[in-house]
Short mmCIF file of N, CA, C and O in Angstrom, two decimals:
data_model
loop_
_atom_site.label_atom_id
_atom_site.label_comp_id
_atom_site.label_asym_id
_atom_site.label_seq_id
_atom_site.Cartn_x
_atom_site.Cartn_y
_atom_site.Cartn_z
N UNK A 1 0.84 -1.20 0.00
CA UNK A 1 0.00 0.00 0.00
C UNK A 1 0.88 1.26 0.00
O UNK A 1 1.80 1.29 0.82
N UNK A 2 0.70 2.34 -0.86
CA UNK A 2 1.31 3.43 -0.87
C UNK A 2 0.94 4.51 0.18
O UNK A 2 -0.21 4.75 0.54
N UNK A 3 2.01 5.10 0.61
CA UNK A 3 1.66 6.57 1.41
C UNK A 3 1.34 7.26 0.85
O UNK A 3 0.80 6.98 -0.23
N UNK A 4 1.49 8.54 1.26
CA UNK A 4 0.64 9.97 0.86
C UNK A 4 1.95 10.23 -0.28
O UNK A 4 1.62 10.29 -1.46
N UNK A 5 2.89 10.33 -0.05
CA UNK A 5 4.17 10.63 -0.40
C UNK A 5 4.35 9.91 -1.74
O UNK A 5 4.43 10.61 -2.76
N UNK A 6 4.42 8.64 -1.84
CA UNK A 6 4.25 8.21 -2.92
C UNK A 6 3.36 8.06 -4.00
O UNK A 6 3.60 7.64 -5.13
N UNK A 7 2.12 8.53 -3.42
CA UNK A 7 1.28 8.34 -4.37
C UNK A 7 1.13 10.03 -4.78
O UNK A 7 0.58 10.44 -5.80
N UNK A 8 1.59 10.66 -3.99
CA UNK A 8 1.53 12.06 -5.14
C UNK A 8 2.66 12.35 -5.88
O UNK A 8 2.54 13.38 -6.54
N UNK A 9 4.02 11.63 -6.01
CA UNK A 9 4.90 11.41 -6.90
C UNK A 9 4.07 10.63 -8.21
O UNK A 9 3.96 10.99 -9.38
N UNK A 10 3.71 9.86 -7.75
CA UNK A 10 3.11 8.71 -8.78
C UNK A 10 2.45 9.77 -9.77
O UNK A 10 2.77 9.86 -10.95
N UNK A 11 1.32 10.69 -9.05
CA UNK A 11 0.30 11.99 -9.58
C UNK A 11 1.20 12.47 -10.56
O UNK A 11 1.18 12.17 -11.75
N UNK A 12 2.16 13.39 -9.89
CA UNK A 12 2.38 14.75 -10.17
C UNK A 12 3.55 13.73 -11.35
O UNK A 12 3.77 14.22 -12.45
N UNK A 13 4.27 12.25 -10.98
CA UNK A 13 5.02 12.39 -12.91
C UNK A 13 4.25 12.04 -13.60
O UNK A 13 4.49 12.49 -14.72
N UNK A 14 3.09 11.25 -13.57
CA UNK A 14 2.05 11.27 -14.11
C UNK A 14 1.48 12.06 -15.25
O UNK A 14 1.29 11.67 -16.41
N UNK A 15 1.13 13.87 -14.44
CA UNK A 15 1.28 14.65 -14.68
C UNK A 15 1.96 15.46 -15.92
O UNK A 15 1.48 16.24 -16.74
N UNK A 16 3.65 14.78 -15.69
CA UNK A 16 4.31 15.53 -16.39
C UNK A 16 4.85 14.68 -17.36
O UNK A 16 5.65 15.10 -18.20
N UNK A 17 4.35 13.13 -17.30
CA UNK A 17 4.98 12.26 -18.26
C UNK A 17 3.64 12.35 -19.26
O UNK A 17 4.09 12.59 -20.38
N UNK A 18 2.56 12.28 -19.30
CA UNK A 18 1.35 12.37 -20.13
C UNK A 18 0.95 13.53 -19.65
O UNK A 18 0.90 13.95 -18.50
N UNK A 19 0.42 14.42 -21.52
CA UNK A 19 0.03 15.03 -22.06
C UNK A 19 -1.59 15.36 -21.87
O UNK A 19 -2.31 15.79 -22.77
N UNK A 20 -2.03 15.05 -20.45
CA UNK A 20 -3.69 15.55 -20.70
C UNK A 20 -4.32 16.83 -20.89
O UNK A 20 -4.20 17.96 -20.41
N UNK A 21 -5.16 16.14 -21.94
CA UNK A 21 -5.65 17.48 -22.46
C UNK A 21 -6.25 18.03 -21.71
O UNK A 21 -6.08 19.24 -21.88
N UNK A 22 -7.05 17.78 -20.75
CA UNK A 22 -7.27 18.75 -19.47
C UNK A 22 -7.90 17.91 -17.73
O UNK A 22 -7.60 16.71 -17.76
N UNK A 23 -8.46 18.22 -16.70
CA UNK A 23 -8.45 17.74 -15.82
C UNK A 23 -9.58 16.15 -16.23
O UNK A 23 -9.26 15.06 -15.75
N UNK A 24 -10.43 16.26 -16.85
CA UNK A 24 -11.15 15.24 -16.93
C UNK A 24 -10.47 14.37 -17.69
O UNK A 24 -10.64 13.19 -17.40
N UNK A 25 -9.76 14.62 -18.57
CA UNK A 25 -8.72 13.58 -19.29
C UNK A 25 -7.69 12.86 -18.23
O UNK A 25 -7.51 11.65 -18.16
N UNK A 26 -7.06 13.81 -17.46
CA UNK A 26 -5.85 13.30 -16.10
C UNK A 26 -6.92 12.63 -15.32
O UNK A 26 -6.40 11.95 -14.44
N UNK A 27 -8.10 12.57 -15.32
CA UNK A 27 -8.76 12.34 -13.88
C UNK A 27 -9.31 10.13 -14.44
O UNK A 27 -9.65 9.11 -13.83
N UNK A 28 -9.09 10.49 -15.70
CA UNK A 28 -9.30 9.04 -16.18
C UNK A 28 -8.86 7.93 -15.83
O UNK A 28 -9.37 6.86 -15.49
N UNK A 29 -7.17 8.58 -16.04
CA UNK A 29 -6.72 7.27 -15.93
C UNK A 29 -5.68 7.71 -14.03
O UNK A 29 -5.11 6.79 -13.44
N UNK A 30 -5.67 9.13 -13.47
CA UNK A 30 -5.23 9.16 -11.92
C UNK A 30 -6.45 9.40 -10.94
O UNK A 30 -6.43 9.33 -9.71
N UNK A 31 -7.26 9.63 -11.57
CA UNK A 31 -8.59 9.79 -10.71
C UNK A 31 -8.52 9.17 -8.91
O UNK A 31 -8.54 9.65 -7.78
N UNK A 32 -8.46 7.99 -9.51
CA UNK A 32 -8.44 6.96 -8.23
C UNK A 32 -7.67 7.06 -7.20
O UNK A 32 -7.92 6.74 -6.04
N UNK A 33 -6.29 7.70 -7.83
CA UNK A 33 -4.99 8.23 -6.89
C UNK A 33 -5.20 9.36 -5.96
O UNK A 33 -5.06 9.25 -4.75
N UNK A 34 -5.63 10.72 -6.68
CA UNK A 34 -5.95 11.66 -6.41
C UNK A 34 -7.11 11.61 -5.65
O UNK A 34 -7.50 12.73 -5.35
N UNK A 35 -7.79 10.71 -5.24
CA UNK A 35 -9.07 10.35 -4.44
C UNK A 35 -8.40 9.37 -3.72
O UNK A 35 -9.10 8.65 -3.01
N UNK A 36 -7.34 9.20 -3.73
CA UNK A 36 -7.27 8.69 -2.49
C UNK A 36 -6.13 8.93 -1.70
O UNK A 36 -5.88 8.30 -0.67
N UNK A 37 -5.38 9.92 -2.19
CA UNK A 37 -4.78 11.02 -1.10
C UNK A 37 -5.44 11.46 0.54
O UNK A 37 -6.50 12.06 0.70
N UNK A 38 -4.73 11.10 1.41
CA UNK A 38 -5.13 10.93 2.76
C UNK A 38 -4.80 12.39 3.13
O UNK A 38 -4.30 13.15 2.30
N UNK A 39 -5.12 12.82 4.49
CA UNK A 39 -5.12 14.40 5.18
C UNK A 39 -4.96 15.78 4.28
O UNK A 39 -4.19 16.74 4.35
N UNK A 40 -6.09 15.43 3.36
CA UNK A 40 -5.99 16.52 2.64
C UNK A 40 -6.75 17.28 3.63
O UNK A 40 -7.73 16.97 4.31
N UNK A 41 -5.80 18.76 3.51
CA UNK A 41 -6.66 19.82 4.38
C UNK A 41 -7.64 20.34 4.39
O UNK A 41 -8.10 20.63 3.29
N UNK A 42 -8.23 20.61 5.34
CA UNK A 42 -10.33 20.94 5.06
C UNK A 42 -10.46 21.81 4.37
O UNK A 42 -11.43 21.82 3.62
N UNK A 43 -9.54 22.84 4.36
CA UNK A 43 -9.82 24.00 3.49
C UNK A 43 -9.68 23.56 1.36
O UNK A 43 -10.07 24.20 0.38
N UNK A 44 -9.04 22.39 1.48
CA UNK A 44 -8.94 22.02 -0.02
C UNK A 44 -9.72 20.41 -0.51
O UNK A 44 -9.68 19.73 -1.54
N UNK A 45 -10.36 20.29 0.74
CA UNK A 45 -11.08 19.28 0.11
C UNK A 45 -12.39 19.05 -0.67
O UNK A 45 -13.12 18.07 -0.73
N UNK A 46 -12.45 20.30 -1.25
CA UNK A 46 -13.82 20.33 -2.50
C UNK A 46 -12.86 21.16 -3.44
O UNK A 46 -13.50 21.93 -4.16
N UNK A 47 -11.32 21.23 -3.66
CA UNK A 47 -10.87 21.78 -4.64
C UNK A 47 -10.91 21.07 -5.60
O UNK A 47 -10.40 21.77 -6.48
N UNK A 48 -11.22 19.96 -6.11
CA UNK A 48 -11.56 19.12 -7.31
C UNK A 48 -12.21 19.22 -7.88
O UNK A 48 -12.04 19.31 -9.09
N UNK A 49 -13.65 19.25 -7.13
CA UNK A 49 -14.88 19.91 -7.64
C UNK A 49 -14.66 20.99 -7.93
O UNK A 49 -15.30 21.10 -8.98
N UNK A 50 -14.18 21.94 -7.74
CA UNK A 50 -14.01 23.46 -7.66
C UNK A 50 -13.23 23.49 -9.24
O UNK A 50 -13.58 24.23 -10.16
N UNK A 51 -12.30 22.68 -9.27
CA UNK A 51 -11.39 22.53 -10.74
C UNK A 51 -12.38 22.20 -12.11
O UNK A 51 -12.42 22.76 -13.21
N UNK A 52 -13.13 21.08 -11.57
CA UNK A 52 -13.73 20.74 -12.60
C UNK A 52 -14.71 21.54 -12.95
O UNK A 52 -14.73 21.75 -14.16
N UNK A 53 -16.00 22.37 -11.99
CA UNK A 53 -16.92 22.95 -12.10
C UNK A 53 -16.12 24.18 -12.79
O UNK A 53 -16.70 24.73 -13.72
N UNK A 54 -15.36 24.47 -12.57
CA UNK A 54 -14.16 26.06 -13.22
C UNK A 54 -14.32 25.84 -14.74
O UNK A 54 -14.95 26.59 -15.49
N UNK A 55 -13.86 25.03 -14.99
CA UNK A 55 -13.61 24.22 -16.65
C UNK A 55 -15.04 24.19 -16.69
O UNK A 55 -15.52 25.25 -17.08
N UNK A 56 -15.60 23.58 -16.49
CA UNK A 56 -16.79 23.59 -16.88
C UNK A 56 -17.72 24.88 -17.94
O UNK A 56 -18.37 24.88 -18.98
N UNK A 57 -17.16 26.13 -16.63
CA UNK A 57 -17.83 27.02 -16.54
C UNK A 57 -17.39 28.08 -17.13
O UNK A 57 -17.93 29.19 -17.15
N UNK A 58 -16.01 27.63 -17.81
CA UNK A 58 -15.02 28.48 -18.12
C UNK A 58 -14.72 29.56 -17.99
O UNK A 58 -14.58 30.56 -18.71
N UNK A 59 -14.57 29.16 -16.53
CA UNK A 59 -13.47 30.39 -15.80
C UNK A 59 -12.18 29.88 -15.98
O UNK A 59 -11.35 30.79 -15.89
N UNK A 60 -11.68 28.81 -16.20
CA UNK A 60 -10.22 28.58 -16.27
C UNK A 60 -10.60 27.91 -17.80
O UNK A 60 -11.70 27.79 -18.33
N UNK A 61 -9.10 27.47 -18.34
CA UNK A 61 -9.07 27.10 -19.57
C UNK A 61 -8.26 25.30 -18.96
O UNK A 61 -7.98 24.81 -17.87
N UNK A 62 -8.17 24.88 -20.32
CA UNK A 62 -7.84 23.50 -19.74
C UNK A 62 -6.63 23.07 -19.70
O UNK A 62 -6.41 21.88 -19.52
N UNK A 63 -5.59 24.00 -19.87
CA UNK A 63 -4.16 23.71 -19.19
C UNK A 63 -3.67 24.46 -17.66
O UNK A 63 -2.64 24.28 -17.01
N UNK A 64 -5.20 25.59 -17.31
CA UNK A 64 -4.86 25.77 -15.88
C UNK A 64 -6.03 24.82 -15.08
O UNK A 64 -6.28 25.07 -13.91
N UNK A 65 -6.60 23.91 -15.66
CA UNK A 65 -7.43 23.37 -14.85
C UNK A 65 -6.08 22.05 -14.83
O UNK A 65 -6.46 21.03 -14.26
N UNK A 66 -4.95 22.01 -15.25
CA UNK A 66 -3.87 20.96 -15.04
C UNK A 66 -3.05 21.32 -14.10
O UNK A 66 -2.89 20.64 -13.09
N UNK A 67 -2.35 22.58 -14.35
CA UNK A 67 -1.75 23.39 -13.33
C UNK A 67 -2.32 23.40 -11.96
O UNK A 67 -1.48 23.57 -11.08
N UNK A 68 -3.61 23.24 -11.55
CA UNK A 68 -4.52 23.50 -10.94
C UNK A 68 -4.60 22.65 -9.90
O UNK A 68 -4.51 22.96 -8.71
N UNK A 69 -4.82 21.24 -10.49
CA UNK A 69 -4.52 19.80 -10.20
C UNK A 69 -3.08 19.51 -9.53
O UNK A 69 -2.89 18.77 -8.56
N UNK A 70 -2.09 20.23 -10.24
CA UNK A 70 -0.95 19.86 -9.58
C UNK A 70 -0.69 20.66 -8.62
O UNK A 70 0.01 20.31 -7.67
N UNK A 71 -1.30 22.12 -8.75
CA UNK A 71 -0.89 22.77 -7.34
C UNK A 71 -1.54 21.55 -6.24
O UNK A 71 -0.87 20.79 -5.53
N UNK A 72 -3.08 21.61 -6.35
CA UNK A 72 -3.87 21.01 -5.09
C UNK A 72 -2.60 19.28 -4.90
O UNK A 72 -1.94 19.35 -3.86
N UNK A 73 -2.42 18.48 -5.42
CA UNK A 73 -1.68 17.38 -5.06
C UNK A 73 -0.07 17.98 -4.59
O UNK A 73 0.72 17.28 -3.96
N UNK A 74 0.05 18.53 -4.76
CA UNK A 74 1.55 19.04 -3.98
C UNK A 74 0.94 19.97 -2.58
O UNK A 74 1.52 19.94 -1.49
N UNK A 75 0.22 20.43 -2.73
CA UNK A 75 -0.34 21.24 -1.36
C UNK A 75 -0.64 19.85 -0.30
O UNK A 75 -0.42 19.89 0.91
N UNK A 76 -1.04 18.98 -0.81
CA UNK A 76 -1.66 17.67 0.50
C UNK A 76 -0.22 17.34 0.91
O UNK A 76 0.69 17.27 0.08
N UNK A 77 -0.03 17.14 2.27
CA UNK A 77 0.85 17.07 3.13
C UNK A 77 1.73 15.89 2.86
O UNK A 77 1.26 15.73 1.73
N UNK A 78 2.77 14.77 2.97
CA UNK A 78 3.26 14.09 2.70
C UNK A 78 2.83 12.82 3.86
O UNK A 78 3.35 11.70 3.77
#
């Protein structure tokens, strides 16, 4: 079983080894990872929703709804 630590390495080269075209594309095939990141802080735990509903709504475009993603997985604690 992975820690917090490793599994947001896993994310974030993830991230930077594939090309997603935006958060619902990354969320395909890391979805599961990124949901299951442990002590994420209360203040960022509807930032996913918050990413996706953004894109959605287009307030962000879909290489900061990536950026976006990788801030929130580097912000969760190790």
């Amino acid at each position: 079983m992975m820690n917090n630590k490793e599994r947001k390495e896993l994310i974030l080269n993830s991230l930077d080894e594939q090309s997603f075209d935006d958060i619902n594309d990354a969320f395909s095939c890391i979805g599961g990872d990124v949901s299951a990141l442990e002590a994420v802080p209360f203040g960022l735990r509807n930032e996913v929703i918050r990413i996706f509903e953004d894109l959605a709504d287009g307030v962000i475009n879909s290489k900061e709804s990536i950026e976006r993603l990788r801030a929130f997985v580097s912000s969760v604690p190790d």
